[in-house]
Amino acid sequence: MKHNNVIPNGHFRKHWQNYVKTWFNQPARKTRRRIARQKKAIKIFPRPTAGPLRPIVHCQTLKYNMKVRAGKGFSLEELKAAGIAKKLAPTIGISVDHRRRNSSLEGFQTNVQRLKTYKAKLVVFPRRARKVKAGDSSPEELATATQVTGPFLPIVHEKPTVELVKVSEDMKSFKAYDKLRLERTNKRHAGVRAKRAAEAEKEEKK
């Protein structure tokens, strides 16, 4: 055999036909899923097809915490601020998470406003047609009510706005690195300088 080639050593008797994954059932599955969604919508009518209302929360970790997504449920503090009882909330399509804590005022206010908007748009059907209770919607609202399909009160991702500024002479002459080094030095010597200033003050008082 000439040249420094690989010695032919083919492994072909592997019954590869047994290990091939096919997707011939994909169109039928698509139809089956659509029919299942339609059946579920009929079953849960007049509730929204997207399920219960979820809060807006920030993602975890430093890498993703600037992004917002749907959370598990509203905290008890948010429900209290919106004037919704914690036991009533699940019965009117609001998810509740009793373990969640509000770490920021901005997020708290956003979710409270979300609950108030939902409450204003909410149409509550009576459990029995002839027995209307307090809190149920009027017959006129019930007659015009339709089932919400798709996402309701969707989470909108706002793009940050960028302002263009003309570069001034002060900006051009400003030395950022020198300023950083100076402030770093000031921080390092802050304690010693404060101590010296206090001692000098004592000396003056004497």
PDB file of N, CA and C in Angstrom, residues 146-186:
ATOM      1  N   THR A 146     -67.161  38.360  25.704  1.00  0.00           N
ATOM      2  CA  THR A 146     -66.614  37.339  24.798  1.00  0.00           C
ATOM      3  C   THR A 146     -65.381  36.713  25.443  1.00  0.00           C
ATOM      4  N   GLN A 147     -65.043  35.509  25.006  1.00  0.00           N
ATOM      5  CA  GLN A 147     -63.856  34.818  25.538  1.00  0.00           C
ATOM      6  C   GLN A 147     -62.596  35.396  24.907  1.00  0.00           C
ATOM      7  N   VAL A 148     -61.622  35.733  25.743  1.00  0.00           N
ATOM      8  CA  VAL A 148     -60.362  36.306  25.251  1.00  0.00           C
ATOM      9  C   VAL A 148     -59.466  35.168  24.790  1.00  0.00           C
ATOM     10  N   THR A 149     -59.104  35.203  23.508  1.00  0.00           N
ATOM     11  CA  THR A 149     -58.178  34.198  22.969  1.00  0.00           C
ATOM     12  C   THR A 149     -56.814  34.852  22.764  1.00  0.00           C
ATOM     13  N   GLY A 150     -55.775  34.098  23.013  1.00  0.00           N
ATOM     14  CA  GLY A 150     -54.430  34.663  22.902  1.00  0.00           C
ATOM     15  C   GLY A 150     -54.041  35.396  24.171  1.00  0.00           C
ATOM     16  N   PRO A 151     -52.861  36.014  24.188  1.00  0.00           N
ATOM     17  CA  PRO A 151     -52.401  36.682  25.413  1.00  0.00           C
ATOM     18  C   PRO A 151     -53.207  37.939  25.717  1.00  0.00           C
ATOM     19  N   PHE A 152     -53.569  38.132  26.989  1.00  0.00           N
ATOM     20  CA  PHE A 152     -54.236  39.364  27.414  1.00  0.00           C
ATOM     21  C   PHE A 152     -53.315  40.102  28.376  1.00  0.00           C
ATOM     22  N   LEU A 153     -53.353  41.410  28.336  1.00  0.00           N
ATOM     23  CA  LEU A 153     -52.401  42.285  29.032  1.00  0.00           C
ATOM     24  C   LEU A 153     -50.962  41.793  28.800  1.00  0.00           C
ATOM     25  N   PRO A 154     -50.532  41.746  27.526  1.00  0.00           N
ATOM     26  CA  PRO A 154     -49.196  41.186  27.241  1.00  0.00           C
ATOM     27  C   PRO A 154     -48.076  42.039  27.821  1.00  0.00           C
ATOM     28  N   ILE A 155     -46.965  41.387  28.131  1.00  0.00           N
ATOM     29  CA  ILE A 155     -45.798  42.086  28.676  1.00  0.00           C
ATOM     30  C   ILE A 155     -45.051  42.735  27.517  1.00  0.00           C
ATOM     31  N   VAL A 156     -44.966  44.059  27.555  1.00  0.00           N
ATOM     32  CA  VAL A 156     -44.328  44.821  26.469  1.00  0.00           C
ATOM     33  C   VAL A 156     -42.881  45.109  26.874  1.00  0.00           C
ATOM     34  N   HIS A 157     -41.949  44.738  25.997  1.00  0.00           N
ATOM     35  CA  HIS A 157     -40.527  45.006  26.240  1.00  0.00           C
ATOM     36  C   HIS A 157     -40.181  46.363  25.620  1.00  0.00           C
ATOM     37  N   GLU A 158     -39.964  47.352  26.469  1.00  0.00           N
ATOM     38  CA  GLU A 158     -39.667  48.702  25.980  1.00  0.00           C
ATOM     39  C   GLU A 158     -38.188  48.828  25.641  1.00  0.00           C
ATOM     40  N   LYS A 159     -37.942  49.404  24.467  1.00  0.00           N
ATOM     41  CA  LYS A 159     -36.558  49.633  24.059  1.00  0.00           C
ATOM     42  C   LYS A 159     -36.077  50.957  24.656  1.00  0.00           C
ATOM     43  N   PRO A 160     -34.870  50.972  25.232  1.00  0.00           N
ATOM     44  CA  PRO A 160     -34.373  52.221  25.822  1.00  0.00           C
ATOM     45  C   PRO A 160     -34.084  53.262  24.738  1.00  0.00           C
ATOM     46  N   THR A 161     -34.432  54.506  25.034  1.00  0.00           N
ATOM     47  CA  THR A 161     -34.196  55.592  24.070  1.00  0.00           C
ATOM     48  C   THR A 161     -32.772  56.114  24.213  1.00  0.00           C
ATOM     49  N   VAL A 162     -32.195  56.479  23.093  1.00  0.00           N
ATOM     50  CA  VAL A 162     -30.815  56.986  23.071  1.00  0.00           C
ATOM     51  C   VAL A 162     -30.846  58.454  22.660  1.00  0.00           C
ATOM     52  N   GLU A 163     -30.236  59.317  23.471  1.00  0.00           N
ATOM     53  CA  GLU A 163     -30.165  60.744  23.155  1.00  0.00           C
ATOM     54  C   GLU A 163     -28.784  61.074  22.607  1.00  0.00           C
ATOM     55  N   LEU A 164     -28.777  61.763  21.483  1.00  0.00           N
ATOM     56  CA  LEU A 164     -27.517  62.165  20.864  1.00  0.00           C
ATOM     57  C   LEU A 164     -27.104  63.536  21.393  1.00  0.00           C
ATOM     58  N   VAL A 165     -25.847  63.661  21.775  1.00  0.00           N
ATOM     59  CA  VAL A 165     -25.327  64.912  22.337  1.00  0.00           C
ATOM     60  C   VAL A 165     -24.112  65.347  21.533  1.00  0.00           C
ATOM     61  N   LYS A 166     -24.018  66.654  21.269  1.00  0.00           N
ATOM     62  CA  LYS A 166     -22.844  67.171  20.566  1.00  0.00           C
ATOM     63  C   LYS A 166     -21.648  67.180  21.512  1.00  0.00           C
ATOM     64  N   VAL A 167     -20.497  66.765  20.997  1.00  0.00           N
ATOM     65  CA  VAL A 167     -19.280  66.693  21.813  1.00  0.00           C
ATOM     66  C   VAL A 167     -18.720  68.104  21.964  1.00  0.00           C
ATOM     67  N   SER A 168     -18.653  68.569  23.219  1.00  0.00           N
ATOM     68  CA  SER A 168     -18.153  69.923  23.496  1.00  0.00           C
ATOM     69  C   SER A 168     -16.647  69.897  23.719  1.00  0.00           C
ATOM     70  N   GLU A 169     -16.074  71.084  23.832  1.00  0.00           N
ATOM     71  CA  GLU A 169     -14.629  71.198  24.061  1.00  0.00           C
ATOM     72  C   GLU A 169     -14.247  70.671  25.447  1.00  0.00           C
ATOM     73  N   ASP A 170     -15.148  70.884  26.427  1.00  0.00           N
ATOM     74  CA  ASP A 170     -14.889  70.374  27.786  1.00  0.00           C
ATOM     75  C   ASP A 170     -14.807  68.849  27.795  1.00  0.00           C
ATOM     76  N   MET A 171     -15.688  68.234  26.994  1.00  0.00           N
ATOM     77  CA  MET A 171     -15.668  66.763  26.903  1.00  0.00           C
ATOM     78  C   MET A 171     -14.380  66.271  26.264  1.00  0.00           C
ATOM     79  N   LYS A 172     -13.934  66.989  25.236  1.00  0.00           N
ATOM     80  CA  LYS A 172     -12.698  66.589  24.536  1.00  0.00           C
ATOM     81  C   LYS A 172     -11.479  66.737  25.434  1.00  0.00           C
ATOM     82  N   SER A 173     -11.445  67.808  26.222  1.00  0.00           N
ATOM     83  CA  SER A 173     -10.282  68.059  27.075  1.00  0.00           C
ATOM     84  C   SER A 173     -10.298  67.219  28.365  1.00  0.00           C
ATOM     85  N   PHE A 174     -11.452  66.631  28.693  1.00  0.00           N
ATOM     86  CA  PHE A 174     -11.583  65.845  29.922  1.00  0.00           C
ATOM     87  C   PHE A 174     -10.792  64.544  29.811  1.00  0.00           C
ATOM     88  N   LYS A 175      -9.950  64.285  30.818  1.00  0.00           N
ATOM     89  CA  LYS A 175      -9.131  63.068  30.831  1.00  0.00           C
ATOM     90  C   LYS A 175      -9.758  62.080  31.824  1.00  0.00           C
ATOM     91  N   ALA A 176     -10.464  61.116  31.286  1.00  0.00           N
ATOM     92  CA  ALA A 176     -11.236  60.182  32.115  1.00  0.00           C
ATOM     93  C   ALA A 176     -10.335  59.302  32.971  1.00  0.00           C
ATOM     94  N   TYR A 177      -9.246  58.813  32.401  1.00  0.00           N
ATOM     95  CA  TYR A 177      -8.359  57.899  33.129  1.00  0.00           C
ATOM     96  C   TYR A 177      -7.723  58.606  34.322  1.00  0.00           C
ATOM     97  N   ASP A 178      -7.273  59.857  34.084  1.00  0.00           N
ATOM     98  CA  ASP A 178      -6.657  60.624  35.172  1.00  0.00           C
ATOM     99  C   ASP A 178      -7.660  60.865  36.305  1.00  0.00           C
ATOM    100  N   LYS A 179      -8.895  61.170  35.916  1.00  0.00           N
ATOM    101  CA  LYS A 179      -9.943  61.420  36.897  1.00  0.00           C
ATOM    102  C   LYS A 179     -10.234  60.168  37.726  1.00  0.00           C
ATOM    103  N   LEU A 180     -10.277  59.008  37.065  1.00  0.00           N
ATOM    104  CA  LEU A 180     -10.515  57.740  37.767  1.00  0.00           C
ATOM    105  C   LEU A 180      -9.398  57.454  38.765  1.00  0.00           C
ATOM    106  N   ARG A 181      -8.155  57.673  38.343  1.00  0.00           N
ATOM    107  CA  ARG A 181      -7.013  57.422  39.227  1.00  0.00           C
ATOM    108  C   ARG A 181      -7.038  58.361  40.441  1.00  0.00           C
ATOM    109  N   LEU A 182      -7.414  59.616  40.181  1.00  0.00           N
ATOM    110  CA  LEU A 182      -7.465  60.600  41.254  1.00  0.00           C
ATOM    111  C   LEU A 182      -8.532  60.231  42.286  1.00  0.00           C
ATOM    112  N   GLU A 183      -9.712  59.859  41.787  1.00  0.00           N
ATOM    113  CA  GLU A 183     -10.815  59.491  42.699  1.00  0.00           C
ATOM    114  C   GLU A 183     -10.487  58.215  43.469  1.00  0.00           C
ATOM    115  N   ARG A 184      -9.774  57.312  42.812  1.00  0.00           N
ATOM    116  CA  ARG A 184      -9.367  56.067  43.476  1.00  0.00           C
ATOM    117  C   ARG A 184      -8.403  56.375  44.627  1.00  0.00           C
ATOM    118  N   THR A 185      -7.480  57.303  44.362  1.00  0.00           N
ATOM    119  CA  THR A 185      -6.524  57.714  45.392  1.00  0.00           C
ATOM    120  C   THR A 185      -7.239  58.409  46.541  1.00  0.00           C
ATOM    121  N   ASN A 186      -8.201  59.290  46.188  1.00  0.00           N
ATOM    122  CA  ASN A 186      -8.971  59.997  47.226  1.00  0.00           C
ATOM    123  C   ASN A 186      -9.725  59.020  48.122  1.00  0.00           C
TER     124      ASN A 186
END
